[in-house]
Tab-separated table of C-alpha atoms in Angstrom:
chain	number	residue	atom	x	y	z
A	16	UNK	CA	-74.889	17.534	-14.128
A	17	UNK	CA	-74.287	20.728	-12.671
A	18	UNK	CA	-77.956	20.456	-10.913
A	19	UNK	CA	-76.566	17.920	-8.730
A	20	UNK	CA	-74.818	20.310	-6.498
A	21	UNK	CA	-76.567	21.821	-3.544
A	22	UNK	CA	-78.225	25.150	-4.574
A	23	UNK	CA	-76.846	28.149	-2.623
A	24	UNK	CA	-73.042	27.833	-3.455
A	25	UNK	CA	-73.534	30.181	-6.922
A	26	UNK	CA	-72.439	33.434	-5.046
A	27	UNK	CA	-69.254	31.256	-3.632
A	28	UNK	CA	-66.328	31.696	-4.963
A	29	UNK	CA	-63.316	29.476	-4.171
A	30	UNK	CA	-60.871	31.061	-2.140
A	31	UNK	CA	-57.725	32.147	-3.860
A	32	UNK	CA	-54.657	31.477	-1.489
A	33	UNK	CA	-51.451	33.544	-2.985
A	34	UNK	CA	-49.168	31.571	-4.948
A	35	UNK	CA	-45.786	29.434	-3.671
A	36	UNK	CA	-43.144	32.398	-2.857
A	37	UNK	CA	-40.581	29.713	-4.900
A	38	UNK	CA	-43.012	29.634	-7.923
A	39	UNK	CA	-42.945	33.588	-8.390
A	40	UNK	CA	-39.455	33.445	-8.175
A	41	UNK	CA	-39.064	30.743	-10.884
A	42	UNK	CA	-41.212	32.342	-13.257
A	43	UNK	CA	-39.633	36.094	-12.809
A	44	UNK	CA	-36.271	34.776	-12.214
A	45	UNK	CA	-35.619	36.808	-8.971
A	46	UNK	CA	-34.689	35.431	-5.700
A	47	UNK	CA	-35.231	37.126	-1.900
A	48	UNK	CA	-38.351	37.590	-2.803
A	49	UNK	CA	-40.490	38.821	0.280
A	50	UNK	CA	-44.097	37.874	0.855
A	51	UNK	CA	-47.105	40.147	2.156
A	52	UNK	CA	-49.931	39.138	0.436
A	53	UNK	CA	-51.054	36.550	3.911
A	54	UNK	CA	-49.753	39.291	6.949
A	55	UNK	CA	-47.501	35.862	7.870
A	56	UNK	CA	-44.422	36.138	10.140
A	57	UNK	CA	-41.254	36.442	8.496
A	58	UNK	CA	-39.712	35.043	11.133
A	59	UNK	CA	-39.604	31.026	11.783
A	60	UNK	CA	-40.984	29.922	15.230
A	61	UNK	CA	-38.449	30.212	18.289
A	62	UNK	CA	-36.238	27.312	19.198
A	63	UNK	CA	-38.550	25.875	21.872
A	64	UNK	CA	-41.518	25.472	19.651
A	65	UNK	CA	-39.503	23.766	16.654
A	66	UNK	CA	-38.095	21.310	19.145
A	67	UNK	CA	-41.355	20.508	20.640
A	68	UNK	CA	-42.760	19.900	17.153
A	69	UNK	CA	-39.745	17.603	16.897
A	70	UNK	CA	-40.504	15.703	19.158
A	71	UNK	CA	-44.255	15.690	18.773
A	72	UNK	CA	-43.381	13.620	15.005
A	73	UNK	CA	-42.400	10.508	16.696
A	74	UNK	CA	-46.021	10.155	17.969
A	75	UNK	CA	-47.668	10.865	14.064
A	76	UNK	CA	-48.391	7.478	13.661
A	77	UNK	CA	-51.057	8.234	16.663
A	78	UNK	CA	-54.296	10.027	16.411
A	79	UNK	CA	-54.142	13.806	18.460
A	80	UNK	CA	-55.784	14.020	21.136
A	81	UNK	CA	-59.328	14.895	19.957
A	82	UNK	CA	-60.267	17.354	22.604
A	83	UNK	CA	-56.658	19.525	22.659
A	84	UNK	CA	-56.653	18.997	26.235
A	85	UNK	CA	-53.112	20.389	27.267
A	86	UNK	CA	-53.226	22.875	24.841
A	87	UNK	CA	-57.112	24.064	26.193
A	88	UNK	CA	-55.671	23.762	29.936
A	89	UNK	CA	-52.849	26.000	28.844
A	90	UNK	CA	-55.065	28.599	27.497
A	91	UNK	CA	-57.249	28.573	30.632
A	92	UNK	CA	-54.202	29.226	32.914
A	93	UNK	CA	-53.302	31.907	30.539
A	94	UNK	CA	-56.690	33.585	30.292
A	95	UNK	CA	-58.378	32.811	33.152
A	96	UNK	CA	-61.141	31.378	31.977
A	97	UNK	CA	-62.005	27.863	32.067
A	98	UNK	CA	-61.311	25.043	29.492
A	99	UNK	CA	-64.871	24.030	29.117
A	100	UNK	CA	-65.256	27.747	27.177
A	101	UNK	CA	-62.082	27.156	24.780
A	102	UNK	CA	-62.264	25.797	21.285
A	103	UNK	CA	-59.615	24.717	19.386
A	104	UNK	CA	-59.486	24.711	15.517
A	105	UNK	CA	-57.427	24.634	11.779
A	106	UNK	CA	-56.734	28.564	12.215
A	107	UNK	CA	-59.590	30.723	13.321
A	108	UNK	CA	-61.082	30.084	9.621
A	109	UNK	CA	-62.271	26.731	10.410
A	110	UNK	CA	-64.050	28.208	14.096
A	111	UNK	CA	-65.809	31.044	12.061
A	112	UNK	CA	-67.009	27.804	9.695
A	113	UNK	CA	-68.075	26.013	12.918
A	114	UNK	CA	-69.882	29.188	14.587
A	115	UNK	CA	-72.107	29.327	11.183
A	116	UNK	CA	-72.689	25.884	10.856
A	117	UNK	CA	-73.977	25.787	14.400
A	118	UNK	CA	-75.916	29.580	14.650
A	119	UNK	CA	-76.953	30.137	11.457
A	120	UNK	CA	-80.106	29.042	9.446
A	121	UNK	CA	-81.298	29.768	6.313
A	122	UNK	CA	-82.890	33.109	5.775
A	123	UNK	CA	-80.526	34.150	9.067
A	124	UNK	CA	-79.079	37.338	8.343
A	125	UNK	CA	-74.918	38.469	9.743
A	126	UNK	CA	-73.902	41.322	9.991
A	127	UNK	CA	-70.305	41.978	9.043
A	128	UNK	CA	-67.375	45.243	7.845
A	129	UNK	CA	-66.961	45.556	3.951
A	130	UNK	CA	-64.636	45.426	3.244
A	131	UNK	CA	-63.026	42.914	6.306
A	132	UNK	CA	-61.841	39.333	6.387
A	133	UNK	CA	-63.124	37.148	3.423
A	134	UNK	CA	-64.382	34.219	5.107
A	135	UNK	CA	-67.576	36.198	6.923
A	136	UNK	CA	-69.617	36.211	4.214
A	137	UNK	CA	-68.459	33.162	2.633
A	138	UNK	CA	-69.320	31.068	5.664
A	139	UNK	CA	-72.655	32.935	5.876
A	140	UNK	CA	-73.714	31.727	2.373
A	141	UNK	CA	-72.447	28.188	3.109
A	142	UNK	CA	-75.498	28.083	5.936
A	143	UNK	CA	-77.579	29.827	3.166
A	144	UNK	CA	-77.886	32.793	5.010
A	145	UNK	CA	-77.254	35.905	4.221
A	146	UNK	CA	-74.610	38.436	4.937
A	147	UNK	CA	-75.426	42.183	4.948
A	148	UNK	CA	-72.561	44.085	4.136
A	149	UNK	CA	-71.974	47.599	5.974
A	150	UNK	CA	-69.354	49.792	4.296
A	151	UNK	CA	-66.080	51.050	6.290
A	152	UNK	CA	-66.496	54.266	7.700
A	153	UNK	CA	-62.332	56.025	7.457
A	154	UNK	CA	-61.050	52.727	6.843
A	155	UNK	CA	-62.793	51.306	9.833
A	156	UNK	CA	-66.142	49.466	11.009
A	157	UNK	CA	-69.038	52.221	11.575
A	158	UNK	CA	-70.069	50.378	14.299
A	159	UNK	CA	-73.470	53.020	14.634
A	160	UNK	CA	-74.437	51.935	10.894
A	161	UNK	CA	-73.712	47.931	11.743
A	162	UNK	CA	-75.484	48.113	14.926
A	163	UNK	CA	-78.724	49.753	12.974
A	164	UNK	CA	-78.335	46.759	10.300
A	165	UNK	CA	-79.365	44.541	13.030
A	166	UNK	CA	-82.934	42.926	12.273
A	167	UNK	CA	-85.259	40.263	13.814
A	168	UNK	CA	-83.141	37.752	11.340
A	169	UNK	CA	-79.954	39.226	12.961
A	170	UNK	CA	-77.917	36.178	14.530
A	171	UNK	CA	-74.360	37.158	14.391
A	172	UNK	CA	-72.171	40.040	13.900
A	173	UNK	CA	-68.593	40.201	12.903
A	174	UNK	CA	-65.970	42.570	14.466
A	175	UNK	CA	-62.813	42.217	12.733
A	176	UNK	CA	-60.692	43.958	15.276
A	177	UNK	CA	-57.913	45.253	13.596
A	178	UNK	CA	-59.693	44.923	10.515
A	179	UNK	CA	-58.178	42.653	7.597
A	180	UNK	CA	-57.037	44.255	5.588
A	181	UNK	CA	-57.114	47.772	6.171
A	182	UNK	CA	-55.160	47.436	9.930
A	183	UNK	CA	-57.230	49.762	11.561
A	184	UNK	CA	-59.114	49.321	15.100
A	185	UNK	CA	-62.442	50.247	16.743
A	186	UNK	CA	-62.231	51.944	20.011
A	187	UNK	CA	-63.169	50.759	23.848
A	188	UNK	CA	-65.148	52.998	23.772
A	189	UNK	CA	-66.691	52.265	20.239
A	190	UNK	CA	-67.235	48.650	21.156
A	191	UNK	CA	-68.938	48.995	24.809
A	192	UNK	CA	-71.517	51.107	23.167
A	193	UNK	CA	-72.064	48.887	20.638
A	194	UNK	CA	-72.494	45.932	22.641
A	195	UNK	CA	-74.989	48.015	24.598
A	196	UNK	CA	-76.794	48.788	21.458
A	197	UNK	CA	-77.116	45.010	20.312
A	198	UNK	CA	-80.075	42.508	21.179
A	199	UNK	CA	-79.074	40.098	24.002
A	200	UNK	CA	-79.226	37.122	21.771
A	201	UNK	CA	-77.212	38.213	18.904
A	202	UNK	CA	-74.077	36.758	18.580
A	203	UNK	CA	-70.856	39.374	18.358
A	204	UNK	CA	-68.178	37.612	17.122
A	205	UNK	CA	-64.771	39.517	17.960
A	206	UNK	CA	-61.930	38.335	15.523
A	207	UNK	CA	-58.713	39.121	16.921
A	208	UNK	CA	-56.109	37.234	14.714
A	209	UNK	CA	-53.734	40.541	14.565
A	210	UNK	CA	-54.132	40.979	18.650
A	211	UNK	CA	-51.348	40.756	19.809
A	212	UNK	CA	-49.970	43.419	17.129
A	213	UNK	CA	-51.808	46.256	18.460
A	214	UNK	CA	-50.259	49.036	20.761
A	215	UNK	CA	-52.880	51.275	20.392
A	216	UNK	CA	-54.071	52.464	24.168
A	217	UNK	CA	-57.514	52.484	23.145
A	218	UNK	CA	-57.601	48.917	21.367
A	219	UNK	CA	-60.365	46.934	23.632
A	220	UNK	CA	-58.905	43.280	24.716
A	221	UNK	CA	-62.484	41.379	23.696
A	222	UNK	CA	-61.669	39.470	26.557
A	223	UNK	CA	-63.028	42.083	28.925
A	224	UNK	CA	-66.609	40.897	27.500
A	225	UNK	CA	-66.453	37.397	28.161
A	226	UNK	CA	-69.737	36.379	30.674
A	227	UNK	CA	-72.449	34.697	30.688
A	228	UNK	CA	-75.056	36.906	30.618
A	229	UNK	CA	-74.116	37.984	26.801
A	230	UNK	CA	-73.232	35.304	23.874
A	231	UNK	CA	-69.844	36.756	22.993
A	232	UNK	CA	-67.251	35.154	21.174
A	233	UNK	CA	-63.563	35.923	20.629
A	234	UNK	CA	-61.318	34.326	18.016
A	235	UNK	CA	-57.434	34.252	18.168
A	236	UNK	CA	-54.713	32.273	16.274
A	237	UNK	CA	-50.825	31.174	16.484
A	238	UNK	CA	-50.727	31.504	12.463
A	239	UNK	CA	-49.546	35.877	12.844
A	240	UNK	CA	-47.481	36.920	15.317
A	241	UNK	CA	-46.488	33.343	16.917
A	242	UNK	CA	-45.775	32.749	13.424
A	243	UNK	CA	-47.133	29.105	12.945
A	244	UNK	CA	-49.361	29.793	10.046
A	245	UNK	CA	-48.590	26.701	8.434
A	246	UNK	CA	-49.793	24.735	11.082
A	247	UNK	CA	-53.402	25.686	10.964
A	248	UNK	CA	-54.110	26.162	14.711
A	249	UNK	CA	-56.298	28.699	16.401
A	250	UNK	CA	-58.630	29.022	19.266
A	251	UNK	CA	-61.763	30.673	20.481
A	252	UNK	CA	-63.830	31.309	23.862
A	253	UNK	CA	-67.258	31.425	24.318
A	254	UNK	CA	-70.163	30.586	26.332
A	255	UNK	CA	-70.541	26.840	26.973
A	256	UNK	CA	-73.565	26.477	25.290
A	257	UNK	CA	-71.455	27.131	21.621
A	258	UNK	CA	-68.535	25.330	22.788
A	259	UNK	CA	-70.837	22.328	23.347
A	260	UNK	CA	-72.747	23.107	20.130
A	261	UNK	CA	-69.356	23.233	18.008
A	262	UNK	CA	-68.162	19.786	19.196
A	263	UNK	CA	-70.986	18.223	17.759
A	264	UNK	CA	-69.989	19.711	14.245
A	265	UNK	CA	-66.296	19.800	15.055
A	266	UNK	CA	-64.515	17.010	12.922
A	267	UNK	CA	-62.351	14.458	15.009
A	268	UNK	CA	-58.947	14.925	15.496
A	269	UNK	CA	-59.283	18.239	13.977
A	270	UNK	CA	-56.168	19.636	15.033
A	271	UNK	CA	-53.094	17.757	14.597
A	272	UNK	CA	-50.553	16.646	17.129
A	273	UNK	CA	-47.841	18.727	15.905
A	274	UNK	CA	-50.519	21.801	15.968
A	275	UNK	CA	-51.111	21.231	19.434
């Protein structure tokens, strides 16, 4: 029966989220145990955000509003850059799915960090595409080696920026000669989940490369340091031509009200 399943998920493997923090405790009979294994916050969201999730559960018996509209005007204001460039997904995980589902095709190669976040290579072979590995150079992308990986079959590159999970950054300078080095219609994907962690001068806001004249995308997420991981909500920007591209794959209502 096994035939029945869709060849190209052999090399998967499932991902293995850690286990419940009570569970460990129960079976080594501690207590105050502390968790590290997902970089979460420690600390619960601030007072403002638990009361507006309070009062967002007397509308559950609604459907959220499909297109995050507030939350995507919000952003803008914040960013400067206009809602019709923002996407809005379950964590940044389920945008990386979306980007593949929409820019990859079989044979497609991506070039990604190794090792760096789990999910790049995973969602690569979902697409049945393949992801060529680069190692870490000191703990950190060798951008020079992943920018000389790039092929005809190159769509997409992953920058992992601080890396997960060895916490170290490439440099402005390291990225604008990088992006220099790449084929205009190449996709650099800049995942910036730790952000808003970094006080490092020389840490490059991905931001900065946001136009239209290259097809750059940058990934963010209130699961770290905003410390609503269990929520599932993060957001990307990108040229309009993805954004319009991921709503067609996008599920409906994929981001609940309480989210939002």
């Amino acid at each position: 029966m096994k035939d029945i399943i869709r060849r190209g998920l052999e090399d998967i493997k499932p991902y293995e989220p850690g286990r419940p923090i009570e569970l460990v405790e129960k079976e080594l009979g501690i207590t105050e145990a502390i968790k590290l294994a997902s970089n979460e916050s420690p600390y619960a969201p601030f007072p403002k955000v638990l009361e507006a999730m309070r009062e967002s559960l007397l509308d559950v018996n609604r459907y959220p509003d499909g297109g995050s509209t507030f939350l995507r005007e919000g952003l803008s204001n914040k960013l400067g850059v206009p809602a019709s460039r923002i996407m809005v997904g379950q964590g940044s995980n389920e945008l990386l799915r979306l980007l593949a589902n929409v820019l990859l095709d079989p044979g497609d190669e991506a070039v990604m960090a190794d090792p760096s976040f789990i999910v790049y290579p995973t969602v690569t072979k979902l697409m049945n595409a393949k992801p060529i590995l680069v190692p870490l150079k000191d703990h950190a992308h060798d951008l020079d080696a992943m920018a000389k990986a790039i092929t005809p079959r190159t769509k997409m590159v992953f920058i992992c920026n601080p890396n997960n999970p060895t916490g170290t950054i490439v440099t402005r300078d390291e990225v604008e000669r990088f992006i220099e080095s790449v084929p205009e219609d190449v996709v650099i994907v800049f995942d910036e989940a730790y952000f808003e962690l970094v006080r490092d001068n020389n840490y490059p806001n991905g931001m900065d490369y946001i136009n239209e004249d290259r097809p750059i995308v940058v990934l963010r997420t209130f699961s770290k340091v905003h410390g609503l991981a269990g929520c599932r909500i993060g957001y990307g920007i990108a040229p309009e031509f993805i954004i319009t591209a991921v709503n067609k794959v996008r599920e409906p209502f994929n981001v609940t009200s309480v989210a939002q």
